[in-house]
Coordinates of N, CA and C in Angstrom, one line a residue:
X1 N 96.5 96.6 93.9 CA 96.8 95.1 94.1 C 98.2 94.8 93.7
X2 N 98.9 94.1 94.1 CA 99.9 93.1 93.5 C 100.3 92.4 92.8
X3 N 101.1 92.0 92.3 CA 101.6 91.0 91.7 C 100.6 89.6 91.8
X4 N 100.6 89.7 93.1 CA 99.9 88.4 93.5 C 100.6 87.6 94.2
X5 N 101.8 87.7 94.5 CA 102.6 86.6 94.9 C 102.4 87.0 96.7
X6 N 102.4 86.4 97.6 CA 102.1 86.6 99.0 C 103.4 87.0 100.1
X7 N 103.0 88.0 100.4 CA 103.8 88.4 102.0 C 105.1 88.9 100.9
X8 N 105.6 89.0 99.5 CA 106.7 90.0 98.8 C 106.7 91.3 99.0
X9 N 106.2 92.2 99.6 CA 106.0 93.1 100.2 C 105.9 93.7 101.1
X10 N 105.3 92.1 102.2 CA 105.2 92.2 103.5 C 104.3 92.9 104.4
X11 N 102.7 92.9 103.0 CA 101.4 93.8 103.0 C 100.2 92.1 103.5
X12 N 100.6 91.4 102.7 CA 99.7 90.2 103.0 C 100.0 89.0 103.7
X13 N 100.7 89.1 104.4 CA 101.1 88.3 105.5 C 100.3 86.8 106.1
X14 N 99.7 87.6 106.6 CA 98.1 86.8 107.5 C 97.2 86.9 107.5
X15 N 96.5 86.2 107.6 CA 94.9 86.0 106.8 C 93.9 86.6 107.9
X16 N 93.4 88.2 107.5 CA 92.6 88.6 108.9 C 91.5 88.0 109.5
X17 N 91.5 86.8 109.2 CA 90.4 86.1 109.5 C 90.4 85.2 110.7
X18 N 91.8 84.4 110.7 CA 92.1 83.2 111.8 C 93.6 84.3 112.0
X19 N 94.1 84.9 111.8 CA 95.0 85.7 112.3 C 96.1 84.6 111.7
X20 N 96.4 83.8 110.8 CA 97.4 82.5 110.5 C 97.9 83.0 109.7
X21 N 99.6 82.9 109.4 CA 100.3 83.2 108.4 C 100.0 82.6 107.1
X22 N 100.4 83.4 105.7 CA 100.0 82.2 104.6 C 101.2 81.7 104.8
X23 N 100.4 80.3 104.3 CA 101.5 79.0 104.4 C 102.0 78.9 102.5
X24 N 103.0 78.2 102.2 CA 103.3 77.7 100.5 C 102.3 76.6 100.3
X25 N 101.4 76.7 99.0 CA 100.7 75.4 98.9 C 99.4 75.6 99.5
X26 N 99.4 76.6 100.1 CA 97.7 77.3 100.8 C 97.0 77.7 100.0
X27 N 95.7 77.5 99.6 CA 95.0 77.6 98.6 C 94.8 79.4 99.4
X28 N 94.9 80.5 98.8 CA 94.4 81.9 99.0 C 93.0 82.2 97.8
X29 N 92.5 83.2 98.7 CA 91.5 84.0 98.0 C 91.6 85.4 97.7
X30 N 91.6 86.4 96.7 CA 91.9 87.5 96.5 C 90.6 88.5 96.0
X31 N 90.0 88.6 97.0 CA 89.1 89.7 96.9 C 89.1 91.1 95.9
X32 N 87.8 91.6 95.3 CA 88.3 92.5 94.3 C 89.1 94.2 95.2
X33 N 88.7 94.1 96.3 CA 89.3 95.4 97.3 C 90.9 94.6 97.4
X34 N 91.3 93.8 96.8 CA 92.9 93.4 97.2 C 92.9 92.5 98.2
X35 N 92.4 92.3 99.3 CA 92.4 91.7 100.7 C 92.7 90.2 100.0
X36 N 93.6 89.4 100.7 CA 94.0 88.4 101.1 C 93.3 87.5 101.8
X37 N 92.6 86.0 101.7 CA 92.4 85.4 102.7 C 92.3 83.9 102.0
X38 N 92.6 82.6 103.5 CA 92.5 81.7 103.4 C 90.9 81.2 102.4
X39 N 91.2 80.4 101.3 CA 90.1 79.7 101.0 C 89.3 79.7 102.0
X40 N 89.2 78.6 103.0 CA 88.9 78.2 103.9 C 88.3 78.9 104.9
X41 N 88.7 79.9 104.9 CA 88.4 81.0 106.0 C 87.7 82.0 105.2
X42 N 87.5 82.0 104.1 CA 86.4 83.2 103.4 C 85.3 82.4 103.0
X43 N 85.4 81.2 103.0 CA 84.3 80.2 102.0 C 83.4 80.0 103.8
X44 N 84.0 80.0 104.8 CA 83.3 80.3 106.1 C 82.8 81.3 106.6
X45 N 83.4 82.5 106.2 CA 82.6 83.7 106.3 C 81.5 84.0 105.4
X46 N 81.5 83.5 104.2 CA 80.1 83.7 103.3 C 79.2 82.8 104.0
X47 N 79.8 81.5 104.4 CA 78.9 80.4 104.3 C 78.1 81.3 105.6
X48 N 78.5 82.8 106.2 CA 77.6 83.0 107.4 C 76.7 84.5 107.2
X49 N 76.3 84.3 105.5 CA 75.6 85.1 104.8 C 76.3 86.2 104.9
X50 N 77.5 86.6 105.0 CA 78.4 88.1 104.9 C 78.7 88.2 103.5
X51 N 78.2 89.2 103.5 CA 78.7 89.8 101.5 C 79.5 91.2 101.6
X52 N 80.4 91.1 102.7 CA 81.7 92.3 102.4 C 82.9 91.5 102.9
X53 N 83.9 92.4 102.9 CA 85.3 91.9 102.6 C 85.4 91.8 104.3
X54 N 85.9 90.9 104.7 CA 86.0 90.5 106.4 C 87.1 91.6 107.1
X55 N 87.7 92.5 106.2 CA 88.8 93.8 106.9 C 88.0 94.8 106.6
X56 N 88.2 95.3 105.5 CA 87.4 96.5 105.1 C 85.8 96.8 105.0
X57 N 85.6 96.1 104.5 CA 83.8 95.2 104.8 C 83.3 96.3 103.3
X58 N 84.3 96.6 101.9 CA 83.8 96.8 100.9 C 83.0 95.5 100.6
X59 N 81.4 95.8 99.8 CA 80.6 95.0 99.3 C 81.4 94.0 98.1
X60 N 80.8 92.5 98.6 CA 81.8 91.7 97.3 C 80.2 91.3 96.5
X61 N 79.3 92.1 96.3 CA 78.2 91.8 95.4 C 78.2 93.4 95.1
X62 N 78.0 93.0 93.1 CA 78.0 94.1 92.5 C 76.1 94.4 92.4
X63 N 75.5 95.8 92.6 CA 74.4 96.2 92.2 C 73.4 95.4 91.5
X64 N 73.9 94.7 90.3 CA 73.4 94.4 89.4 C 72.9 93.1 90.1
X65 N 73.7 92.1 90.5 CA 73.7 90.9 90.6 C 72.4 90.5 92.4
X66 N 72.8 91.8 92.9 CA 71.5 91.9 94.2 C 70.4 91.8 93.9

């Protein structure tokens, strides 16, 4: 992972979700696999019972908590 700061690298760009650049002042989400995405656009992919990362599709529920 990064620093955290967005697109300084030129690895987190756009959000693979709506394909939209991050914007300054865009609320982001940072998955534990690293992946990048719009608040907005990951709080809509759960809201559609998906529990992996919307690029890689690593599980974002640990063993325990299933």
């Amino acid at each position: 992972c990064s620093d955290g700061s967005v697109g300084s690298d030129n690895t987190h760009v756009e959000c693979a979700v709506c394909l939209c650049k991050f914007e300054e002042g865009v609320e982001i989400r940072q998955l534990p696999c690293c992946h990048l995405f719009h608040r907005s656009c990951l709080d809509k992919w759960l809201d559609h019972q998906q529990i992996t990362c919307p690029l890689c599709r690593s599980c974002l529920i640990s063993e325990e908590a299933a």
